Short mmCIF file of C-alpha atoms in Angstrom, two decimals:
data_model
loop_
_atom_site.label_atom_id
_atom_site.label_comp_id
_atom_site.label_asym_id
_atom_site.label_seq_id
_atom_site.Cartn_x
_atom_site.Cartn_y
_atom_site.Cartn_z
CA MET V 1 45.58 94.90 113.91
CA LEU V 2 44.14 91.53 112.85
CA CYS V 3 47.20 90.91 110.66
CA ALA V 4 49.52 91.75 113.54
CA ALA V 5 47.64 89.39 115.83
CA SER V 6 47.88 86.61 113.23
CA VAL V 7 51.63 87.14 112.87
CA VAL V 8 52.13 86.98 116.64
CA GLN V 9 50.02 83.83 116.90
CA PHE V 10 51.95 82.17 114.04
CA ALA V 11 55.29 83.14 115.55
CA ASP V 12 54.34 81.73 118.95
CA THR V 13 53.18 78.45 117.40
CA THR V 14 56.25 78.11 115.20
CA TRP V 15 58.74 78.88 117.96
CA ALA V 16 57.20 76.32 120.27
CA GLN V 17 56.95 73.44 117.82
CA CYS V 18 59.90 71.51 119.27
CA ALA V 19 59.25 72.27 122.95
CA ALA V 20 58.23 69.28 125.09
CA ARG V 21 54.75 70.62 125.90
CA ASP V 22 54.05 71.31 122.25
CA VAL V 23 55.33 67.91 121.17
CA LEU V 24 52.77 66.33 123.50
CA ARG V 25 50.06 68.71 122.29
CA ASN V 26 50.81 67.88 118.65
CA GLN V 27 50.65 64.16 119.33
CA LEU V 28 47.35 64.42 121.22
CA LYS V 29 45.88 66.63 118.52
CA LEU V 30 47.07 64.70 115.48
CA LYS V 31 46.94 61.26 117.12
CA THR V 32 49.64 60.03 114.76
CA ARG V 33 52.04 57.21 115.44
CA THR V 34 54.63 55.84 113.07
CA ALA V 35 53.88 52.23 112.29
CA GLN V 36 56.64 49.89 113.34
CA PRO V 37 58.23 48.35 110.25
CA SER V 38 57.99 44.62 109.70
CA GLN V 39 61.20 42.80 110.52
CA LEU V 40 60.78 40.44 107.56
CA PRO V 41 63.71 40.70 105.12
CA ILE V 42 63.13 42.67 101.94
CA ASN V 43 64.50 41.77 98.51
CA SER V 44 64.53 45.18 96.89
CA ALA V 45 63.96 48.86 97.65
CA ARG V 46 60.76 48.49 95.64
CA ASP V 47 59.35 46.36 98.49
CA VAL V 48 59.35 49.38 100.82
CA ALA V 49 56.85 52.22 100.52
CA THR V 50 57.96 55.83 100.74
CA TRP V 51 57.67 56.86 104.39
CA LYS V 52 57.86 60.64 104.00
CA THR V 53 58.74 63.23 101.36
CA ILE V 54 60.54 66.34 102.58
CA ALA V 55 62.01 69.42 100.93
CA ILE V 56 65.71 70.29 101.07
CA GLY V 57 67.58 73.22 99.58
CA THR V 58 65.24 75.74 101.18
CA PHE V 59 67.87 77.68 103.14
CA ALA V 60 70.64 79.96 101.91
CA GLY V 61 73.25 78.18 104.02
CA SER V 62 73.94 76.05 107.07
CA ILE V 63 73.84 79.09 109.36
CA THR V 64 70.29 80.03 108.37
CA LEU V 65 69.26 76.38 108.69
CA ARG V 66 70.68 76.24 112.20
CA ASN V 67 68.99 79.54 113.05
CA GLU V 68 65.68 78.03 111.97
CA LEU V 69 66.18 75.09 114.32
CA ASP V 70 66.89 77.52 117.15
CA SER V 71 63.89 79.72 116.33
CA MET V 72 61.59 76.70 116.49
CA GLY V 73 62.94 75.67 119.86
CA CYS V 74 64.42 72.44 118.47
CA ASN V 75 67.23 71.12 120.63
CA VAL V 76 70.50 70.29 118.88
CA GLY V 77 73.04 68.09 120.63
CA GLY V 78 76.69 69.05 120.93
CA GLN V 79 78.02 66.71 118.22
CA ALA V 80 75.18 67.56 115.84
CA SER V 81 75.75 71.26 116.42
CA GLU V 82 79.43 70.84 115.67
CA ILE V 83 79.02 69.05 112.35
CA LEU V 84 76.35 71.53 111.22
CA ALA V 85 79.07 74.16 111.52
CA ARG V 86 81.68 72.15 109.63
CA PRO V 87 82.66 73.08 106.03
CA ALA V 88 81.75 69.52 104.94
CA PHE V 89 78.10 70.14 105.87
CA ALA V 90 76.41 71.61 102.80
CA VAL V 91 72.84 72.58 101.90
CA GLY V 92 71.26 72.28 98.48
CA SER V 93 71.38 75.25 96.14
CA ARG V 94 67.77 74.76 95.01
CA LYS V 95 64.62 73.32 96.49
CA THR V 96 64.31 69.58 95.91
CA ASP V 97 61.81 67.03 97.18
CA VAL V 98 63.40 63.90 98.62
CA GLU V 99 61.57 60.62 99.17
CA LEU V 100 62.61 58.90 102.39
CA VAL V 101 62.19 55.32 103.56
CA VAL V 102 62.63 53.81 107.02
CA VAL V 103 64.16 50.34 107.34
CA THR V 104 65.94 48.31 110.02
CA PRO V 105 69.08 46.19 109.65
CA ALA V 106 66.85 43.17 110.33
CA GLN V 107 64.77 44.11 107.27
CA LEU V 108 67.98 44.36 105.28
CA GLY V 109 68.61 40.70 106.04
CA PHE V 110 70.90 40.78 109.07
CA THR V 111 70.17 38.12 111.69
CA SER V 112 72.71 39.04 114.38
CA ASP V 113 71.83 41.31 117.32
CA THR V 114 74.16 44.04 116.05
CA VAL V 115 75.73 44.91 112.72
CA SER V 116 78.43 47.34 111.64
CA LEU V 117 77.41 50.64 110.11
CA ALA V 118 79.49 49.85 107.02
CA ASP V 119 77.60 46.59 106.47
CA VAL V 120 74.24 48.34 106.86
CA TYR V 121 75.21 50.92 104.24
CA ALA V 122 76.58 48.30 101.83
CA ARG V 123 73.43 46.19 102.04
CA ALA V 124 71.13 49.21 101.70
CA ARG V 125 72.92 50.30 98.52
CA GLN V 126 72.79 46.77 97.17
CA LEU V 127 69.01 46.76 97.56
CA GLY V 128 68.64 50.11 95.79
CA PHE V 129 68.55 52.67 98.59
CA GLU V 130 70.75 55.78 98.65
CA LEU V 131 72.49 57.55 101.48
CA ALA V 132 70.69 60.75 102.39
CA ALA V 133 72.28 64.17 102.06
CA ALA V 134 73.51 65.55 105.38
CA GLU V 135 70.88 68.30 105.11
CA VAL V 136 68.12 65.69 105.44
CA GLY V 137 68.75 65.37 109.19
CA PRO V 138 68.00 68.96 110.24
CA GLN V 139 65.34 69.36 107.55
CA LEU V 140 63.54 66.26 108.79
CA ARG V 141 63.74 67.62 112.34
CA ILE V 142 62.04 70.84 111.17
CA GLN V 143 59.41 69.03 109.08
CA TYR V 144 58.53 66.18 111.47
CA PHE V 145 56.76 67.78 114.43
CA ASP V 146 54.49 64.79 115.18
CA GLN V 147 57.33 62.34 115.80
CA PRO V 148 56.16 59.70 118.31
CA MET V 149 57.74 59.72 121.74
CA GLY V 150 60.58 57.25 122.05
CA GLU V 151 61.36 57.17 118.34
CA PHE V 152 64.98 57.55 117.23
CA LEU V 153 65.75 57.69 113.50
CA ILE V 154 69.34 57.24 112.34
CA ILE V 155 70.04 59.21 109.17
CA GLY V 156 71.85 56.97 106.69
CA MET V 157 74.41 59.53 105.52
CA GLU V 158 78.10 59.97 104.90
CA PRO V 159 79.70 60.76 108.27
CA ILE V 160 81.02 64.27 108.87
CA LYS V 161 84.05 64.69 111.10
CA THR V 162 84.06 66.93 114.13
CA TRP V 163 86.91 69.39 114.65
CA SER V 164 88.73 66.63 116.55
CA GLY V 165 88.29 64.19 113.65
CA GLU V 166 85.50 62.04 115.08
CA PRO V 167 83.07 60.81 112.36
CA ILE V 168 79.46 61.59 113.25
CA ILE V 169 76.07 60.85 111.69
CA LEU V 170 72.75 62.41 112.72
CA ASN V 171 69.80 61.06 114.63
CA VAL V 172 66.32 62.66 114.62
CA ALA V 173 64.73 61.83 117.95
CA ASN V 174 61.90 62.38 120.39
CA GLY V 175 63.17 61.24 123.76
CA GLY V 176 60.19 62.64 125.63
CA ALA V 177 61.64 66.03 126.57
CA GLY V 178 61.03 67.60 123.18
CA LEU V 179 62.20 67.09 119.63
CA ILE V 180 65.95 66.91 119.18
CA LEU V 181 68.69 66.44 116.59
CA ILE V 182 71.67 64.56 117.97
CA GLY V 183 74.89 63.04 116.68
CA GLN V 184 76.11 59.49 117.06
CA ASP V 185 79.10 57.33 116.21
CA GLY V 186 79.65 57.34 112.45
CA ARG V 187 82.68 55.03 112.31
CA ALA V 188 82.45 52.26 109.72
CA GLY V 189 82.86 49.69 112.47
CA ALA V 190 80.28 51.20 114.83
CA GLU V 191 77.96 48.44 116.06
CA ILE V 192 74.27 49.16 115.46
CA PRO V 193 71.39 47.16 117.01
CA ALA V 194 69.53 45.20 114.32
CA THR V 195 66.22 46.77 115.37
CA SER V 196 67.46 50.35 114.89
CA ARG V 197 65.54 52.44 112.37
CA PHE V 198 67.46 54.01 109.50
CA VAL V 199 66.31 56.74 107.15
CA PHE V 200 67.57 56.34 103.58
CA ALA V 201 66.71 58.18 100.38
CA ARG V 202 64.79 56.37 97.69
CA SER V 203 66.77 55.82 94.54
CA HIS V 204 64.88 56.18 91.26
CA GLN V 205 67.20 53.66 89.65
CA SER V 206 66.65 49.92 90.02
CA ALA V 207 68.93 47.97 92.30
CA PRO V 208 71.38 45.77 90.35
CA GLY V 209 69.57 42.59 91.41
CA ALA V 210 66.14 43.94 90.49
CA GLU V 211 67.42 45.16 87.12
CA LEU V 212 68.86 41.71 86.35
CA ILE V 213 65.53 40.08 87.20
CA ASP V 214 63.69 42.46 84.86
CA GLN V 215 66.12 41.77 82.01
CA THR V 216 65.85 38.02 82.51
CA ALA V 217 62.06 38.18 82.48
CA ALA V 218 62.16 40.09 79.20
CA ILE V 219 64.34 37.43 77.56
CA LEU V 220 62.44 34.37 78.71
CA PRO V 221 59.47 33.29 76.53
CA PRO V 222 55.98 33.73 78.02
#
């Protein structure tokens, strides 16, 4: 009887994790807020600390991943729902831990009010960041229950086209009415505000510039 009661209690808690009332309860209980990143330009991925490590490759397929989102009461927008069902959306075949960082275009060195998505990606790669796997979006939604209200995180990922051919990337958000996974314009020329927050994967290889600096330091006499 005690086991049954525990299972029911766990199920109720899990199902409600993304509901608006439970989002507020989690935030009041945990009292966590994501620190706003400095807008000072960075020179290398090594200047940015890992923000969060999540697991991917924990579901048998995209259908079971989507079912998990539904069972937790996480809202999924129309475009996000569509690309999760597309053949191009794949999940990992084995469990893997992925280190994530959060940076803004302003941190990447852009000084204009907006910047194209293609330029953001090019600069991020140059500094040593990697685009995240598409699975990172829904997995982050499932594993980030204490997301602060008003936070929108753009997943730096290769766009996936909808059935009509529209390229879409994912956004993990808390707009105040619960936790949600939504899609947004993934065209190369899409204009992104310089203060937007992007989630990239941490590369374990040095950026070309950082590697050159290390090699030069090794050659120069002390």
